[in-house]
Short mmCIF file of C-alpha atoms in Angstrom, two decimals:
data_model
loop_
_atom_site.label_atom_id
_atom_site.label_comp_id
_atom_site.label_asym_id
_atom_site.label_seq_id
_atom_site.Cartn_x
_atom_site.Cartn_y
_atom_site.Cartn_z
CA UNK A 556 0.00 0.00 0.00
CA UNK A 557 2.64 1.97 0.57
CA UNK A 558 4.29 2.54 -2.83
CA UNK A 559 1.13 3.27 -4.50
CA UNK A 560 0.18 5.72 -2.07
CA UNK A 561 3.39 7.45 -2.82
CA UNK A 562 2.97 7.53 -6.30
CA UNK A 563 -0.76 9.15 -6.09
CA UNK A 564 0.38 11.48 -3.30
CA UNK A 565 3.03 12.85 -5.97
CA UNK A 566 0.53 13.05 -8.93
CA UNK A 567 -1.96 14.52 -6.74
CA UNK A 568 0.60 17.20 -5.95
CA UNK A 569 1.36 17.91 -9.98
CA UNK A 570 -2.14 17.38 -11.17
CA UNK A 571 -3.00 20.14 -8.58
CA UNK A 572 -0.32 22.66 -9.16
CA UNK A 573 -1.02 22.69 -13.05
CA UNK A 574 -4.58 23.42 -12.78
CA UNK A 575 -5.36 27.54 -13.11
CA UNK A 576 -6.85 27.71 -10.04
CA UNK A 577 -7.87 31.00 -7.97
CA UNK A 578 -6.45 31.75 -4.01
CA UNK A 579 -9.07 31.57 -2.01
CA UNK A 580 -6.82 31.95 1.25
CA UNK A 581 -7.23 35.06 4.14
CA UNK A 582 -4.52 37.40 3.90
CA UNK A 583 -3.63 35.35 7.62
CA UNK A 584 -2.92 32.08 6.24
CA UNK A 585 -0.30 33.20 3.21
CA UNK A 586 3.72 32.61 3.84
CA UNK A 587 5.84 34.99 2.29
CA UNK A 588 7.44 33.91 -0.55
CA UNK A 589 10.70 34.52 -2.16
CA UNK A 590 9.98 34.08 -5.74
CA UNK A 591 6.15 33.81 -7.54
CA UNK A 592 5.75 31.01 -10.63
CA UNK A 593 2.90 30.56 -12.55
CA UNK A 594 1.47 26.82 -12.73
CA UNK A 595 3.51 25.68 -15.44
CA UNK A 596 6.64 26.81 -14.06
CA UNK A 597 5.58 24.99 -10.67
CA UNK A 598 4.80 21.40 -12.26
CA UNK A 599 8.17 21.69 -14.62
CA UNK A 600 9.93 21.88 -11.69
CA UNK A 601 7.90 19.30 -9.62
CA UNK A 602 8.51 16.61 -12.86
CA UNK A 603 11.68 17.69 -12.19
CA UNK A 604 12.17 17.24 -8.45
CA UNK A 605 10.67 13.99 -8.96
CA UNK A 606 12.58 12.37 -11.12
CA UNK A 607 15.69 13.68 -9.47
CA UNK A 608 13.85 12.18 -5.73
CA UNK A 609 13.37 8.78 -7.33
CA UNK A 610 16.94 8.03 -8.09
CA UNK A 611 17.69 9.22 -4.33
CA UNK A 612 15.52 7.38 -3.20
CA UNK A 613 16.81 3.87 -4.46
CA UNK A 614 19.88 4.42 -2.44
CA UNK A 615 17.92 4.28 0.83
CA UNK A 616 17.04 1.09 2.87
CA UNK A 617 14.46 2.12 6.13
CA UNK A 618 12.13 0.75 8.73
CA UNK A 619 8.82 0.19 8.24
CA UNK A 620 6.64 -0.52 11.33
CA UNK A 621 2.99 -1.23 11.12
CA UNK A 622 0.85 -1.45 13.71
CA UNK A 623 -2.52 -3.26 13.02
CA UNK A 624 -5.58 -2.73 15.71
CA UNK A 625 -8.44 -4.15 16.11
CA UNK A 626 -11.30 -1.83 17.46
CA UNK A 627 -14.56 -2.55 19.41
CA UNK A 628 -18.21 -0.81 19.14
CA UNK A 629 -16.69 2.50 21.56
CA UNK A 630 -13.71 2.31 19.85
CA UNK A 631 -11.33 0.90 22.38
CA UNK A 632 -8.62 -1.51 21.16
CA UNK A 633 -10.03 -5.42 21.42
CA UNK A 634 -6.28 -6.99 19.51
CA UNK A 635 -3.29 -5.37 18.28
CA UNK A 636 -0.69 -6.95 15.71
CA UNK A 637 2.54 -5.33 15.05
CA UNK A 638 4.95 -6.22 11.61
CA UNK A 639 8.51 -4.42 11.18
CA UNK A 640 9.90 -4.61 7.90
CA UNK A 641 13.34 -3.42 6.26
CA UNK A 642 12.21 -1.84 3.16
CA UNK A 643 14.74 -1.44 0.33
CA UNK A 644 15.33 -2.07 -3.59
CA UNK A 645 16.85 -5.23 -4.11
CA UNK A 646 16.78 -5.58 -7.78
CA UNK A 647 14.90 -3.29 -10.70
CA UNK A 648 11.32 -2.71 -9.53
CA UNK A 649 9.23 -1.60 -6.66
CA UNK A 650 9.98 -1.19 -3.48
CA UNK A 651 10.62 -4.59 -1.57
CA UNK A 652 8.81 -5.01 2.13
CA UNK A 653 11.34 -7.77 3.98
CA UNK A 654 9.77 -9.16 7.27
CA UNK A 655 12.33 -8.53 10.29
CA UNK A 656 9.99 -8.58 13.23
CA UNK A 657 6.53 -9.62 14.85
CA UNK A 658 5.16 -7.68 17.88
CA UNK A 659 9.10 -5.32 18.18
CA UNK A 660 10.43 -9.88 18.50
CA UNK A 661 12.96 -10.90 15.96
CA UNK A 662 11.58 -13.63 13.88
CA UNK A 663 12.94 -17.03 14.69
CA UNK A 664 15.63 -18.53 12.53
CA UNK A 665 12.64 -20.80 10.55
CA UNK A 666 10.85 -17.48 9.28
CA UNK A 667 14.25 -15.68 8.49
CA UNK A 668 15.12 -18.55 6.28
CA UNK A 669 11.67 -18.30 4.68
CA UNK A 670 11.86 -14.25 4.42
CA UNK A 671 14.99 -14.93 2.56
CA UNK A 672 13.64 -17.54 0.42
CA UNK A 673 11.09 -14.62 -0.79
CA UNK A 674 13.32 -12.10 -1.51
CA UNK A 675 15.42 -14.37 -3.54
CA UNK A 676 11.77 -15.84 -5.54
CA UNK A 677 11.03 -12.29 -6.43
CA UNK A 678 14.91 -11.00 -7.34
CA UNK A 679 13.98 -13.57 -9.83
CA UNK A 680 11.02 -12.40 -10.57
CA UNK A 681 12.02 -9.44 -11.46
CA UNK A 682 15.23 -10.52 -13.34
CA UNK A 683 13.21 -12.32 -15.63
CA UNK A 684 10.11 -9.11 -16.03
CA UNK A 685 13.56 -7.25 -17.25
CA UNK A 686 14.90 -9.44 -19.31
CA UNK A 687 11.72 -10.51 -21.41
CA UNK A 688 11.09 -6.50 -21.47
CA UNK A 689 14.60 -6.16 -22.71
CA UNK A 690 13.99 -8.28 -25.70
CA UNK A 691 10.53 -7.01 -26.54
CA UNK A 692 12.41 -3.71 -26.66
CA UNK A 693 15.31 -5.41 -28.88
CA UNK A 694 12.62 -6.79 -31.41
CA UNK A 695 10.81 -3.42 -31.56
CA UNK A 696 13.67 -1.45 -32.43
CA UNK A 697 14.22 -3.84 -34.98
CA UNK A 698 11.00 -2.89 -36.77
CA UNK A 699 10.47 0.90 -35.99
CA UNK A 700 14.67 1.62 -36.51
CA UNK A 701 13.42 4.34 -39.15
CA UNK A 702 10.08 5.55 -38.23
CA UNK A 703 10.61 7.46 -35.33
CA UNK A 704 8.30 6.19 -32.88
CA UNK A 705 9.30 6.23 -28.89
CA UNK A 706 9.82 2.69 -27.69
CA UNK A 707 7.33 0.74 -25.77
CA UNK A 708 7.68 1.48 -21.93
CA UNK A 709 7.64 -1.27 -19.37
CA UNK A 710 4.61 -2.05 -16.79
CA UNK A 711 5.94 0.07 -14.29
CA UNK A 712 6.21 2.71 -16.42
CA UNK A 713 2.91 2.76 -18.41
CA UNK A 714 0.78 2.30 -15.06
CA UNK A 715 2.51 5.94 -13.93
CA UNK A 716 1.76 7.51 -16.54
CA UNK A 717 -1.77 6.00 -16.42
CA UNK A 718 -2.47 6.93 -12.94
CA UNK A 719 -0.85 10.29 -14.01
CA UNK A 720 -3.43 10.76 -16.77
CA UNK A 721 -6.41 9.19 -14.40
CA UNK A 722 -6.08 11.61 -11.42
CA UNK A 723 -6.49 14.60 -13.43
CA UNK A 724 -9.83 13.14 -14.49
CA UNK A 725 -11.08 12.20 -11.03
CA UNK A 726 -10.12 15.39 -9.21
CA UNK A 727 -10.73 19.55 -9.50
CA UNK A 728 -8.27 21.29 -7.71
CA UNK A 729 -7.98 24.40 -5.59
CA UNK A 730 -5.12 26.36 -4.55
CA UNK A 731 -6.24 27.25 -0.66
CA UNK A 732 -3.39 29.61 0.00
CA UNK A 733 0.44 29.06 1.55
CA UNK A 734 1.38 28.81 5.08
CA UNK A 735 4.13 27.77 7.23
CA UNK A 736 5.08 23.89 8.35
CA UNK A 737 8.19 23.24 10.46
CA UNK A 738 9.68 26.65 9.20
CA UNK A 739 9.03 25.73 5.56
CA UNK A 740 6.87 27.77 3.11
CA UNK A 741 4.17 25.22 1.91
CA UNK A 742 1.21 25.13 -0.72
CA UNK A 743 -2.26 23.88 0.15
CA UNK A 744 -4.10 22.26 -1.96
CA UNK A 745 -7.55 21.06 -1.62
CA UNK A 746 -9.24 17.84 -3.98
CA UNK A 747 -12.71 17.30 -4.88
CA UNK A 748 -13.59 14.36 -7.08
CA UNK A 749 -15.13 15.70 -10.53
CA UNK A 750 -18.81 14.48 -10.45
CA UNK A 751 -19.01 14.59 -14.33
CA UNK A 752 -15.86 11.73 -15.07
CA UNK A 753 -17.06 8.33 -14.63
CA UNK A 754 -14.10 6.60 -13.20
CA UNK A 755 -12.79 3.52 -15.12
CA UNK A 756 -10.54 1.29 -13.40
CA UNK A 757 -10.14 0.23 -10.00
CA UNK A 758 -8.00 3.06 -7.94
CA UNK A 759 -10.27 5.73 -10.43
CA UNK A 760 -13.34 4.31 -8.30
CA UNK A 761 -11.70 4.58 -4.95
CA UNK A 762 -9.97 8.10 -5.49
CA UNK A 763 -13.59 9.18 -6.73
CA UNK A 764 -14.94 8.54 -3.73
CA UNK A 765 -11.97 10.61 -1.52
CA UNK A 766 -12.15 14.11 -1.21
CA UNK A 767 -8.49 15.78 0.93
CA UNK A 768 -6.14 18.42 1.33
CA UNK A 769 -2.55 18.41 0.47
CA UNK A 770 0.38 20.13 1.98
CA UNK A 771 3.40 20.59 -0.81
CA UNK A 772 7.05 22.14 0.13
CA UNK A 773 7.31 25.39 -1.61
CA UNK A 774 10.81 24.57 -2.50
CA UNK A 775 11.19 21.20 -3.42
CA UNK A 776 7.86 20.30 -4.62
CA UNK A 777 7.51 17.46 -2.02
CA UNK A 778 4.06 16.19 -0.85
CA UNK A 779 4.45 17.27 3.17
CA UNK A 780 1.18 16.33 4.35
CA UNK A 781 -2.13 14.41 3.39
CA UNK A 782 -5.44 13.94 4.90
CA UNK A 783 -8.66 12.57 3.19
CA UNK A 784 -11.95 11.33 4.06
CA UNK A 785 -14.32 8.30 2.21
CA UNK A 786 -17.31 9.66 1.43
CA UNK A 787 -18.65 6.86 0.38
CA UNK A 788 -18.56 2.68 -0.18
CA UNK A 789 -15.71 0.77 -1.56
CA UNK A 790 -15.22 -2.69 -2.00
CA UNK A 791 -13.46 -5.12 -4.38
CA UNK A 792 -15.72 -8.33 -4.93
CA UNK A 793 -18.07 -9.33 -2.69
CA UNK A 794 -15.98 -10.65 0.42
CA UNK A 795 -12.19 -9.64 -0.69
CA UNK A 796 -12.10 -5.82 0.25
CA UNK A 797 -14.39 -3.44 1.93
CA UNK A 798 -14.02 0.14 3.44
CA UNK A 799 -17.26 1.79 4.28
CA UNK A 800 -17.99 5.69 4.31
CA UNK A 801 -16.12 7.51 6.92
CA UNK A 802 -12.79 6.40 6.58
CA UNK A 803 -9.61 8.86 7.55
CA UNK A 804 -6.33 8.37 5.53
CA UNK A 805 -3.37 10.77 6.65
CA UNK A 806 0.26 10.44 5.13
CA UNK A 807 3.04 12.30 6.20
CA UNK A 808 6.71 12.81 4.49
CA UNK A 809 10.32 14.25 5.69
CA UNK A 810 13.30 15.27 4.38
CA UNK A 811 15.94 13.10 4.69
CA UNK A 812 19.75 13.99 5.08
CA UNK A 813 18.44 17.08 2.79
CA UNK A 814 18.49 15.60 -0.56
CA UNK A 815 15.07 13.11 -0.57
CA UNK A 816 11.74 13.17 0.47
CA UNK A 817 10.47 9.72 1.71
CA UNK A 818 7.79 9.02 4.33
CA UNK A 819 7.81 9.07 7.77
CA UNK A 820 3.69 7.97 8.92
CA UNK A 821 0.53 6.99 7.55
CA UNK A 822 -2.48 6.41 9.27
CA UNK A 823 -6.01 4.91 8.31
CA UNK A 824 -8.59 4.63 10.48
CA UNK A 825 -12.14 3.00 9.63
CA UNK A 826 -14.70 0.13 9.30
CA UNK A 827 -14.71 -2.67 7.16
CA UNK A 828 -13.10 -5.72 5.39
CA UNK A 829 -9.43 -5.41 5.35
CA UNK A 830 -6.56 -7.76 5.31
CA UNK A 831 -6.10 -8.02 9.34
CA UNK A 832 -9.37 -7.34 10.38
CA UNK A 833 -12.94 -6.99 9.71
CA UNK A 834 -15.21 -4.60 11.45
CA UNK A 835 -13.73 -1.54 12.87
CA UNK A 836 -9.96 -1.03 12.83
CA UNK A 837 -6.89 1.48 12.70
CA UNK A 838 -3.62 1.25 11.17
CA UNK A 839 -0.63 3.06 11.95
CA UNK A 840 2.52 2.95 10.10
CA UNK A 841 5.73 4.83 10.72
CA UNK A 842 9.01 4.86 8.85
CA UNK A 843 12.79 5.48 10.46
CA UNK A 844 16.27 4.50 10.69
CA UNK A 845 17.20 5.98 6.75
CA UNK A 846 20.31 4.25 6.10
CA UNK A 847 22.30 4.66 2.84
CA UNK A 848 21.83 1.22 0.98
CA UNK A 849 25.03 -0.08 -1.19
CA UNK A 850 25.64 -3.14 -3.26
CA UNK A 851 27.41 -4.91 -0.64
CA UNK A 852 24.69 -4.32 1.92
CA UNK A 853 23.58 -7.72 3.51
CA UNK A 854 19.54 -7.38 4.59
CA UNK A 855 18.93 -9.73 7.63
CA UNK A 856 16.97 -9.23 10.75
CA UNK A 857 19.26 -6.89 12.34
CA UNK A 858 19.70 -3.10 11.80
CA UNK A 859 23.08 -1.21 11.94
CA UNK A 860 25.11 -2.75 8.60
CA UNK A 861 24.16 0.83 6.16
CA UNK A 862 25.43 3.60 6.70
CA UNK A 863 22.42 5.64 9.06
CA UNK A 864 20.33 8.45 8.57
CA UNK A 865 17.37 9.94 10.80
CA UNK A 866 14.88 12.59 8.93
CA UNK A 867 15.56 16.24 9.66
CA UNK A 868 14.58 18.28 13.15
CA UNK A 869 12.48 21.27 12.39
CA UNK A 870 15.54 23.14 13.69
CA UNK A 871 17.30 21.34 10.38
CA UNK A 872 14.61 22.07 8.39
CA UNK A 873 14.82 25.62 8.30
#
């Protein structure tokens, strides 16, 4: 869940800034800022900032700690399940989610072996997604060498720029103001699902039923903040996925070492049919110990072997 919320959380961000939108902030609420761009200078340098955060990002390997709870009818926790993974890229792909711990214990030397086992299955996985892309590629250029067409892109690739395209169907925008976070100028942007596009695929149906706010960096063009309500129904299938009206999503992001942007919390909160749980539940994720990842980098159950790196204090961030 992670990854993809990433991804949306960025597009969200660019889909909003390029919209000609009007400021409908108090005078009270604006930041000062140093330098005033129009919308298409903003998401030019957002693409931009992107792109450059990506390959950044790969070089990281982090702690993710999720925290799974089971509520009752008042809302008071009933059962509470805790999973730490290392997260990291292995190989070419997504991010990969390696199982260290179960309820803050080290897994036993039986489920280590089996984590491992994974990782290896989908290193191969993925070796063999790239190498069947790589000759697709190899027999395309073959046959459009003269006509100037841009090559096929991989899945990875054409699901971005899908999602990309998607959001700024589901969604109008509007530019509440600026303000100050952590000593930081940010934008705020608000997100109402367009009631005259009739969402398509799967996410389109979900996002269409979300209405938030957004909190980008003014400088680096970095999704801060997010919060968003359900306003309505989803499900997948009859009994695989359900999250009824009234759910809260928040995500939350920090600069890291002052060259990336990755996250440090998410939090859902809701009723429904979920992987862990069904009936009413709250999850709570946070993300720490930033280490730079390298090649010779061994992943096991224990932290300390990468070189470590904590996100910035506000006093840093300024």
């Amino acid at each position: 869940m992670r990854t993809a919320i990433l991804l949306i959380c960025f597009l969200v961000t660019c889909a909003a800034l390029a919209q000609d939108v009007t400021d409908t902030s108090a005078p009270t609420r604006r930041a000062s800022s140093k330098q005033k761009l129009t919308a298409s200078e903003i998401i030019d340098r957002s693409l931009s900032k992107y792109r450059e955060n990506l390959d950044i990002q790969h070089n990281y390997i982090f702690r993710q700690r999720e925290v799974n709870q089971e509520l009752d009818g008042k809302g008071q926790v009933k059962k509470t399940e805790i999973h730490t993974y290392e997260v990291f890229m292995p190989c070419r792909g997504d991010w990969y989610e390696k199982l260290v711990e179960k309820d803050d214990k080290p897994l036993s030397e039986g489920d280590q072996k089996k984590e491992s086992e994974k990782l290896d299955k989908h290193c191969g996985e993925q070796k063999k997604h790239e190498e069947a892309h790589q000759r697709d590629l190899e027999k395309w250029k073959e046959k459009h060498a003269n006509d100037g067409q841009p090559p096929p892109l991989d899945k990875e690739e054409r699901e971005e720029r899908e999602i990309a395209d998607g959001i700024k169907k589901v969604y109008n925008f509007t530019l509440d103001g600026e303000e100050q976070k952590d000593g930081r100028d940010v934008y705020i942007v608000s997100a109402e699902p367009n009631p005259a596009y009739k969402p398509d695929k799967r996410w389109e149906h979900l996002l269409a039923k979300m209405r938030g706010k957004l909190w980008i960096d003014a400088a680096d063009y970095q999704v801060v903040n997010v919060e968003a309500d359900l306003f309505d129904d989803f499900h997948v299938g009859l009994f695989l996925f359900k999250l009824n009206k009234g759910a809260h999503f928040e995500f939350e992001q920090a600069r890291i070492n002052g060259e990336t942007w990755l996250p440090s919390r998410e939090y859902l909160k809701g009723t429904g049919r979920v992987t862990f749980v069904t009936g009413r539940f709250q999850q709570n994720t946070t993300y720490s110990d930033y280490r730079k990842f390298r090649t010779d980098t061994k992943i096991t159950g224990v932290i300390g072997e990468a070189e470590s790196t904590q996100p910035q204090t506000n006093a840093d961030r300024r």
